[in-house]
Amino acid sequence: MRNQVVSHEDWLKARLDLLAAEKEFTHRRDALTRRRREMPWERVEKDYRFEGPNGTLSLPDLFDGRSQLVVYHFMFAPDWDEGCKSCSFWADTFDGIPIHLAHRDVAFTAISRAPFAKLDAYRRRLGWSFAWVSSQGSDFNYDYHVSFTPAEMEADKAYYNYEIQSDTGSDQPGISVFAKDEAGQVFHTYSCYTRGIDMVNGAYQFLDLVPKGRDEDRLRFTMEWVRRNDQY
């Protein structure tokens, strides 16, 4: 693989042309980000319960004293022995972020349906330290459309990424955002799925800068190349 090789002057001209397009994209992204922040909220009516290292937690507990909460929906069903390798790829970038988010009034946690003991063992195996709780026995994953009932899977019709889809399996990834007011009421402000979660994957952002890019076009499926960090 080698692109056209040119003089420095021609390279600089091409770079400045691309820079103009990049700046336009950045301005459009900033506008989209403002629009995202201005989305209306919906009140969370259910009393969800989660299992963490110190026992049972409510959704407000996950805010850990902050007014905003980011949840990564990590694919790990109760009967699985390992978490999803693609979600694990995402999770390798999570450590180190929560302390910075906390200083902008944001808490972070991953949530999965597997029992907490499985999550904790897997987290230790891969060397992670971010918060991770179990929603086993709760409707949380189903209500936020990242897990699907046996009936939905049998019918091959599951509501995911804001449309009916087939072949979803039991669990899919996503990100959901919540806010809590001074009275303690919790609101759902945003959720995204599939390519919407690309923006938090640092490795993919770096790959998008190099000549080969993600280099996935010839693979059978996206991220076929990905392994858990202890399996390369």
PDB file of C-alpha atoms in Angstrom, residues 10-228:
ATOM      1  CA  ASP A  10       1.841  19.778  -3.251  1.00  0.00           C
ATOM      2  CA  TRP A  11       1.477  17.860   0.033  1.00  0.00           C
ATOM      3  CA  LEU A  12       0.854  21.130   1.924  1.00  0.00           C
ATOM      4  CA  LYS A  13      -1.756  22.218  -0.616  1.00  0.00           C
ATOM      5  CA  ALA A  14      -3.594  18.897  -0.210  1.00  0.00           C
ATOM      6  CA  ARG A  15      -3.335  19.167   3.575  1.00  0.00           C
ATOM      7  CA  LEU A  16      -4.778  22.693   3.615  1.00  0.00           C
ATOM      8  CA  ASP A  17      -7.658  21.601   1.361  1.00  0.00           C
ATOM      9  CA  LEU A  18      -8.408  18.772   3.780  1.00  0.00           C
ATOM     10  CA  LEU A  19      -8.039  21.122   6.763  1.00  0.00           C
ATOM     11  CA  ALA A  20     -10.808  23.338   5.381  1.00  0.00           C
ATOM     12  CA  ALA A  21     -13.102  20.288   5.170  1.00  0.00           C
ATOM     13  CA  GLU A  22     -12.057  19.167   8.680  1.00  0.00           C
ATOM     14  CA  LYS A  23     -12.880  22.595  10.120  1.00  0.00           C
ATOM     15  CA  GLU A  24     -16.290  22.539   8.436  1.00  0.00           C
ATOM     16  CA  PHE A  25     -16.914  19.090   9.921  1.00  0.00           C
ATOM     17  CA  THR A  26     -15.815  20.297  13.381  1.00  0.00           C
ATOM     18  CA  HIS A  27     -18.239  23.231  13.245  1.00  0.00           C
ATOM     19  CA  ARG A  28     -21.058  20.908  12.189  1.00  0.00           C
ATOM     20  CA  ARG A  29     -20.129  18.492  14.988  1.00  0.00           C
ATOM     21  CA  ASP A  30     -20.176  21.349  17.521  1.00  0.00           C
ATOM     22  CA  ALA A  31     -23.659  22.313  16.336  1.00  0.00           C
ATOM     23  CA  LEU A  32     -24.815  18.695  16.632  1.00  0.00           C
ATOM     24  CA  THR A  33     -23.334  18.494  20.132  1.00  0.00           C
ATOM     25  CA  ARG A  34     -25.293  21.588  21.173  1.00  0.00           C
ATOM     26  CA  ARG A  35     -28.443  20.044  19.741  1.00  0.00           C
ATOM     27  CA  ARG A  36     -27.770  16.847  21.699  1.00  0.00           C
ATOM     28  CA  ARG A  37     -27.403  18.820  24.938  1.00  0.00           C
ATOM     29  CA  GLU A  38     -30.715  20.577  24.259  1.00  0.00           C
ATOM     30  CA  MET A  39     -32.690  17.344  23.853  1.00  0.00           C
ATOM     31  CA  PRO A  40     -35.812  17.110  26.062  1.00  0.00           C
ATOM     32  CA  TRP A  41     -35.652  14.740  29.024  1.00  0.00           C
ATOM     33  CA  GLU A  42     -37.934  11.912  30.114  1.00  0.00           C
ATOM     34  CA  ARG A  43     -38.493  11.034  33.764  1.00  0.00           C
ATOM     35  CA  VAL A  44     -37.269   7.605  34.897  1.00  0.00           C
ATOM     36  CA  GLU A  45     -40.304   6.108  36.624  1.00  0.00           C
ATOM     37  CA  LYS A  46     -39.002   2.655  37.620  1.00  0.00           C
ATOM     38  CA  ASP A  47     -36.999   1.846  40.724  1.00  0.00           C
ATOM     39  CA  TYR A  48     -34.153  -0.093  39.109  1.00  0.00           C
ATOM     40  CA  ARG A  49     -31.837  -2.115  41.315  1.00  0.00           C
ATOM     41  CA  PHE A  50     -28.243  -3.125  40.603  1.00  0.00           C
ATOM     42  CA  GLU A  51     -25.630  -5.256  42.307  1.00  0.00           C
ATOM     43  CA  GLY A  52     -22.209  -3.762  42.965  1.00  0.00           C
ATOM     44  CA  PRO A  53     -19.159  -4.510  45.117  1.00  0.00           C
ATOM     45  CA  ASN A  54     -20.922  -3.362  48.286  1.00  0.00           C
ATOM     46  CA  GLY A  55     -24.384  -4.787  47.648  1.00  0.00           C
ATOM     47  CA  THR A  56     -27.570  -3.422  46.142  1.00  0.00           C
ATOM     48  CA  LEU A  57     -27.632  -0.010  44.476  1.00  0.00           C
ATOM     49  CA  SER A  58     -30.402   2.146  43.046  1.00  0.00           C
ATOM     50  CA  LEU A  59     -30.062   4.188  39.848  1.00  0.00           C
ATOM     51  CA  PRO A  60     -29.632   7.417  41.889  1.00  0.00           C
ATOM     52  CA  ASP A  61     -26.829   5.701  43.835  1.00  0.00           C
ATOM     53  CA  LEU A  62     -24.874   5.275  40.591  1.00  0.00           C
ATOM     54  CA  PHE A  63     -24.569   9.070  40.297  1.00  0.00           C
ATOM     55  CA  ASP A  64     -22.128   8.946  43.240  1.00  0.00           C
ATOM     56  CA  GLY A  65     -22.951  12.499  44.294  1.00  0.00           C
ATOM     57  CA  ARG A  66     -22.936  13.959  40.765  1.00  0.00           C
ATOM     58  CA  SER A  67     -25.875  15.299  38.775  1.00  0.00           C
ATOM     59  CA  GLN A  68     -25.040  13.486  35.510  1.00  0.00           C
ATOM     60  CA  LEU A  69     -24.417   9.819  34.755  1.00  0.00           C
ATOM     61  CA  VAL A  70     -23.014   8.070  31.692  1.00  0.00           C
ATOM     62  CA  VAL A  71     -23.774   4.355  31.356  1.00  0.00           C
ATOM     63  CA  TYR A  72     -21.967   2.059  28.957  1.00  0.00           C
ATOM     64  CA  HIS A  73     -24.193  -0.932  28.162  1.00  0.00           C
ATOM     65  CA  PHE A  74     -21.596  -3.727  28.143  1.00  0.00           C
ATOM     66  CA  MET A  75     -22.678  -6.947  26.431  1.00  0.00           C
ATOM     67  CA  PHE A  76     -22.357  -9.720  29.032  1.00  0.00           C
ATOM     68  CA  ALA A  77     -25.390 -11.994  29.340  1.00  0.00           C
ATOM     69  CA  PRO A  78     -25.907 -14.058  32.521  1.00  0.00           C
ATOM     70  CA  ASP A  79     -25.038 -17.357  30.820  1.00  0.00           C
ATOM     71  CA  TRP A  80     -21.851 -16.114  29.120  1.00  0.00           C
ATOM     72  CA  ASP A  81     -18.410 -17.019  30.464  1.00  0.00           C
ATOM     73  CA  GLU A  82     -16.785 -13.880  29.031  1.00  0.00           C
ATOM     74  CA  GLY A  83     -17.871 -10.379  28.140  1.00  0.00           C
ATOM     75  CA  CYS A  84     -18.233  -9.367  24.493  1.00  0.00           C
ATOM     76  CA  LYS A  85     -14.797  -8.934  22.897  1.00  0.00           C
ATOM     77  CA  SER A  86     -15.904  -5.803  21.034  1.00  0.00           C
ATOM     78  CA  CYS A  87     -17.241  -4.210  24.223  1.00  0.00           C
ATOM     79  CA  SER A  88     -13.940  -5.211  25.817  1.00  0.00           C
ATOM     80  CA  PHE A  89     -12.170  -3.293  23.030  1.00  0.00           C
ATOM     81  CA  TRP A  90     -14.188  -0.221  24.008  1.00  0.00           C
ATOM     82  CA  ALA A  91     -13.628  -0.809  27.719  1.00  0.00           C
ATOM     83  CA  ASP A  92      -9.846  -0.791  27.342  1.00  0.00           C
ATOM     84  CA  THR A  93     -10.142   2.998  26.903  1.00  0.00           C
ATOM     85  CA  PHE A  94     -12.336   3.612  29.991  1.00  0.00           C
ATOM     86  CA  ASP A  95      -9.768   3.523  32.790  1.00  0.00           C
ATOM     87  CA  GLY A  96      -8.459   6.962  33.688  1.00  0.00           C
ATOM     88  CA  ILE A  97     -11.532   8.761  32.327  1.00  0.00           C
ATOM     89  CA  PRO A  98     -13.902   8.619  35.353  1.00  0.00           C
ATOM     90  CA  ILE A  99     -11.740  10.861  37.551  1.00  0.00           C
ATOM     91  CA  HIS A 100     -11.813  13.579  34.897  1.00  0.00           C
ATOM     92  CA  LEU A 101     -15.553  13.177  34.322  1.00  0.00           C
ATOM     93  CA  ALA A 102     -16.125  13.490  38.068  1.00  0.00           C
ATOM     94  CA  HIS A 103     -14.588  16.971  37.957  1.00  0.00           C
ATOM     95  CA  ARG A 104     -17.201  17.959  35.384  1.00  0.00           C
ATOM     96  CA  ASP A 105     -20.062  16.649  37.545  1.00  0.00           C
ATOM     97  CA  VAL A 106     -20.350  13.338  35.675  1.00  0.00           C
ATOM     98  CA  ALA A 107     -20.314   9.769  37.030  1.00  0.00           C
ATOM     99  CA  PHE A 108     -19.510   6.776  34.824  1.00  0.00           C
ATOM    100  CA  THR A 109     -20.391   3.101  35.099  1.00  0.00           C
ATOM    101  CA  ALA A 110     -20.739   0.064  32.882  1.00  0.00           C
ATOM    102  CA  ILE A 111     -23.854  -2.079  33.323  1.00  0.00           C
ATOM    103  CA  SER A 112     -24.405  -5.696  32.242  1.00  0.00           C
ATOM    104  CA  ARG A 113     -26.917  -8.472  32.960  1.00  0.00           C
ATOM    105  CA  ALA A 114     -24.336 -11.029  34.125  1.00  0.00           C
ATOM    106  CA  PRO A 115     -24.042 -11.573  37.897  1.00  0.00           C
ATOM    107  CA  PHE A 116     -21.699  -9.159  39.622  1.00  0.00           C
ATOM    108  CA  ALA A 117     -19.239 -11.936  40.543  1.00  0.00           C
ATOM    109  CA  LYS A 118     -18.724 -12.698  36.836  1.00  0.00           C
ATOM    110  CA  LEU A 119     -18.299  -9.020  35.988  1.00  0.00           C
ATOM    111  CA  ASP A 120     -15.800  -8.488  38.772  1.00  0.00           C
ATOM    112  CA  ALA A 121     -13.743 -11.550  37.845  1.00  0.00           C
ATOM    113  CA  TYR A 122     -13.652 -10.512  34.188  1.00  0.00           C
ATOM    114  CA  ARG A 123     -12.746  -6.925  35.119  1.00  0.00           C
ATOM    115  CA  ARG A 124      -9.843  -8.167  37.229  1.00  0.00           C
ATOM    116  CA  ARG A 125      -8.695 -10.544  34.508  1.00  0.00           C
ATOM    117  CA  LEU A 126      -8.430  -7.725  31.946  1.00  0.00           C
ATOM    118  CA  GLY A 127      -6.944  -5.236  34.379  1.00  0.00           C
ATOM    119  CA  TRP A 128      -9.751  -2.673  34.513  1.00  0.00           C
ATOM    120  CA  SER A 129     -10.723  -0.430  37.417  1.00  0.00           C
ATOM    121  CA  PHE A 130     -13.820   1.437  36.196  1.00  0.00           C
ATOM    122  CA  ALA A 131     -17.166   0.979  37.967  1.00  0.00           C
ATOM    123  CA  TRP A 132     -19.251  -1.934  36.683  1.00  0.00           C
ATOM    124  CA  VAL A 133     -22.534  -3.185  38.130  1.00  0.00           C
ATOM    125  CA  SER A 134     -24.989  -5.968  37.380  1.00  0.00           C
ATOM    126  CA  SER A 135     -28.584  -5.344  36.342  1.00  0.00           C
ATOM    127  CA  GLN A 136     -29.506  -9.038  36.661  1.00  0.00           C
ATOM    128  CA  GLY A 137     -33.172  -9.420  37.632  1.00  0.00           C
ATOM    129  CA  SER A 138     -33.965  -5.845  36.585  1.00  0.00           C
ATOM    130  CA  ASP A 139     -35.794  -4.507  33.524  1.00  0.00           C
ATOM    131  CA  PHE A 140     -33.071  -1.917  32.989  1.00  0.00           C
ATOM    132  CA  ASN A 141     -31.368  -3.497  29.968  1.00  0.00           C
ATOM    133  CA  TYR A 142     -34.698  -4.299  28.341  1.00  0.00           C
ATOM    134  CA  ASP A 143     -36.156  -0.848  28.934  1.00  0.00           C
ATOM    135  CA  TYR A 144     -33.108   0.810  27.367  1.00  0.00           C
ATOM    136  CA  HIS A 145     -33.209  -1.613  24.437  1.00  0.00           C
ATOM    137  CA  VAL A 146     -29.841  -3.320  24.751  1.00  0.00           C
ATOM    138  CA  SER A 147     -31.198  -6.738  25.811  1.00  0.00           C
ATOM    139  CA  PHE A 148     -33.996  -8.698  24.198  1.00  0.00           C
ATOM    140  CA  THR A 149     -36.546 -11.166  25.474  1.00  0.00           C
ATOM    141  CA  PRO A 150     -36.764 -14.794  24.282  1.00  0.00           C
ATOM    142  CA  ALA A 151     -40.024 -13.863  22.530  1.00  0.00           C
ATOM    143  CA  GLU A 152     -38.338 -11.035  20.621  1.00  0.00           C
ATOM    144  CA  MET A 153     -35.476 -13.293  19.590  1.00  0.00           C
ATOM    145  CA  GLU A 154     -37.820 -16.113  18.543  1.00  0.00           C
ATOM    146  CA  ALA A 155     -39.817 -13.680  16.406  1.00  0.00           C
ATOM    147  CA  ASP A 156     -36.516 -12.252  15.091  1.00  0.00           C
ATOM    148  CA  LYS A 157     -37.885  -8.775  15.751  1.00  0.00           C
ATOM    149  CA  ALA A 158     -36.163  -6.641  18.373  1.00  0.00           C
ATOM    150  CA  TYR A 159     -36.307  -2.884  18.871  1.00  0.00           C
ATOM    151  CA  TYR A 160     -32.700  -1.696  18.691  1.00  0.00           C
ATOM    152  CA  ASN A 161     -31.193   1.617  17.568  1.00  0.00           C
ATOM    153  CA  TYR A 162     -34.712   3.059  17.253  1.00  0.00           C
ATOM    154  CA  GLU A 163     -36.008   0.528  14.736  1.00  0.00           C
ATOM    155  CA  ILE A 164     -37.118  -3.108  14.538  1.00  0.00           C
ATOM    156  CA  GLN A 165     -34.147  -5.298  13.687  1.00  0.00           C
ATOM    157  CA  SER A 166     -33.466  -8.990  13.183  1.00  0.00           C
ATOM    158  CA  ASP A 167     -30.583 -11.179  14.326  1.00  0.00           C
ATOM    159  CA  THR A 168     -29.736  -9.043  17.363  1.00  0.00           C
ATOM    160  CA  GLY A 169     -28.895 -11.890  19.714  1.00  0.00           C
ATOM    161  CA  SER A 170     -29.691 -11.482  23.391  1.00  0.00           C
ATOM    162  CA  ASP A 171     -27.633  -8.333  24.011  1.00  0.00           C
ATOM    163  CA  GLN A 172     -26.235  -5.350  22.129  1.00  0.00           C
ATOM    164  CA  PRO A 173     -24.002  -2.387  23.083  1.00  0.00           C
ATOM    165  CA  GLY A 174     -24.983   1.203  23.706  1.00  0.00           C
ATOM    166  CA  ILE A 175     -24.531   4.311  25.817  1.00  0.00           C
ATOM    167  CA  SER A 176     -27.237   5.988  27.907  1.00  0.00           C
ATOM    168  CA  VAL A 177     -27.068   9.301  29.746  1.00  0.00           C
ATOM    169  CA  PHE A 178     -29.056  10.360  32.807  1.00  0.00           C
ATOM    170  CA  ALA A 179     -29.453  13.532  34.862  1.00  0.00           C
ATOM    171  CA  LYS A 180     -30.598  14.019  38.451  1.00  0.00           C
ATOM    172  CA  ASP A 181     -32.179  17.187  39.813  1.00  0.00           C
ATOM    173  CA  GLU A 182     -31.865  18.659  43.308  1.00  0.00           C
ATOM    174  CA  ALA A 183     -35.014  16.834  44.418  1.00  0.00           C
ATOM    175  CA  GLY A 184     -33.403  13.502  43.491  1.00  0.00           C
ATOM    176  CA  GLN A 185     -35.567  12.824  40.427  1.00  0.00           C
ATOM    177  CA  VAL A 186     -33.723  10.994  37.642  1.00  0.00           C
ATOM    178  CA  PHE A 187     -34.209  11.705  33.943  1.00  0.00           C
ATOM    179  CA  HIS A 188     -33.107   9.890  30.798  1.00  0.00           C
ATOM    180  CA  THR A 189     -31.515  12.454  28.463  1.00  0.00           C
ATOM    181  CA  TYR A 190     -29.856  10.492  25.645  1.00  0.00           C
ATOM    182  CA  SER A 191     -29.032   7.027  24.294  1.00  0.00           C
ATOM    183  CA  CYS A 192     -27.030   5.904  21.272  1.00  0.00           C
ATOM    184  CA  TYR A 193     -26.136   2.557  19.748  1.00  0.00           C
ATOM    185  CA  THR A 194     -24.092   0.867  16.969  1.00  0.00           C
ATOM    186  CA  ARG A 195     -21.941   3.483  15.165  1.00  0.00           C
ATOM    187  CA  GLY A 196     -23.151   6.081  17.656  1.00  0.00           C
ATOM    188  CA  ILE A 197     -20.730   4.691  20.246  1.00  0.00           C
ATOM    189  CA  ASP A 198     -17.704   5.024  17.921  1.00  0.00           C
ATOM    190  CA  MET A 199     -16.973   8.453  19.348  1.00  0.00           C
ATOM    191  CA  VAL A 200     -15.769   7.029  22.680  1.00  0.00           C
ATOM    192  CA  ASN A 201     -13.396   4.429  21.193  1.00  0.00           C
ATOM    193  CA  GLY A 202      -9.948   6.025  21.330  1.00  0.00           C
ATOM    194  CA  ALA A 203      -8.256   3.252  19.327  1.00  0.00           C
ATOM    195  CA  TYR A 204     -10.642   3.713  16.391  1.00  0.00           C
ATOM    196  CA  GLN A 205     -10.069   7.470  16.436  1.00  0.00           C
ATOM    197  CA  PHE A 206      -6.323   6.890  16.064  1.00  0.00           C
ATOM    198  CA  LEU A 207      -6.872   4.293  13.321  1.00  0.00           C
ATOM    199  CA  ASP A 208      -8.953   6.828  11.407  1.00  0.00           C
ATOM    200  CA  LEU A 209      -5.810   9.020  11.173  1.00  0.00           C
ATOM    201  CA  VAL A 210      -3.486   6.461   9.555  1.00  0.00           C
ATOM    202  CA  PRO A 211      -3.283   5.568   5.844  1.00  0.00           C
ATOM    203  CA  LYS A 212      -4.807   2.089   6.199  1.00  0.00           C
ATOM    204  CA  GLY A 213      -7.593   3.375   8.468  1.00  0.00           C
ATOM    205  CA  ARG A 214      -9.560   0.669  10.229  1.00  0.00           C
ATOM    206  CA  ASP A 215      -8.598  -1.768   7.454  1.00  0.00           C
ATOM    207  CA  GLU A 216     -11.755  -3.835   7.933  1.00  0.00           C
ATOM    208  CA  ASP A 217     -13.240  -3.870   4.429  1.00  0.00           C
ATOM    209  CA  ARG A 218     -11.947  -7.333   3.565  1.00  0.00           C
ATOM    210  CA  LEU A 219     -12.969  -8.916   6.846  1.00  0.00           C
ATOM    211  CA  ARG A 220     -16.092 -11.053   7.208  1.00  0.00           C
ATOM    212  CA  PHE A 221     -17.513  -8.567   9.693  1.00  0.00           C
ATOM    213  CA  THR A 222     -16.489  -5.373  11.462  1.00  0.00           C
ATOM    214  CA  MET A 223     -14.040  -5.951  14.326  1.00  0.00           C
ATOM    215  CA  GLU A 224     -13.344  -9.558  13.310  1.00  0.00           C
ATOM    216  CA  TRP A 225      -9.698  -8.742  14.069  1.00  0.00           C
ATOM    217  CA  VAL A 226     -10.361  -7.601  17.651  1.00  0.00           C
ATOM    218  CA  ARG A 227      -9.243  -9.782  20.551  1.00  0.00           C
ATOM    219  CA  ARG A 228      -9.477  -9.326  24.293  1.00  0.00           C
TER     220      ARG A 228
END
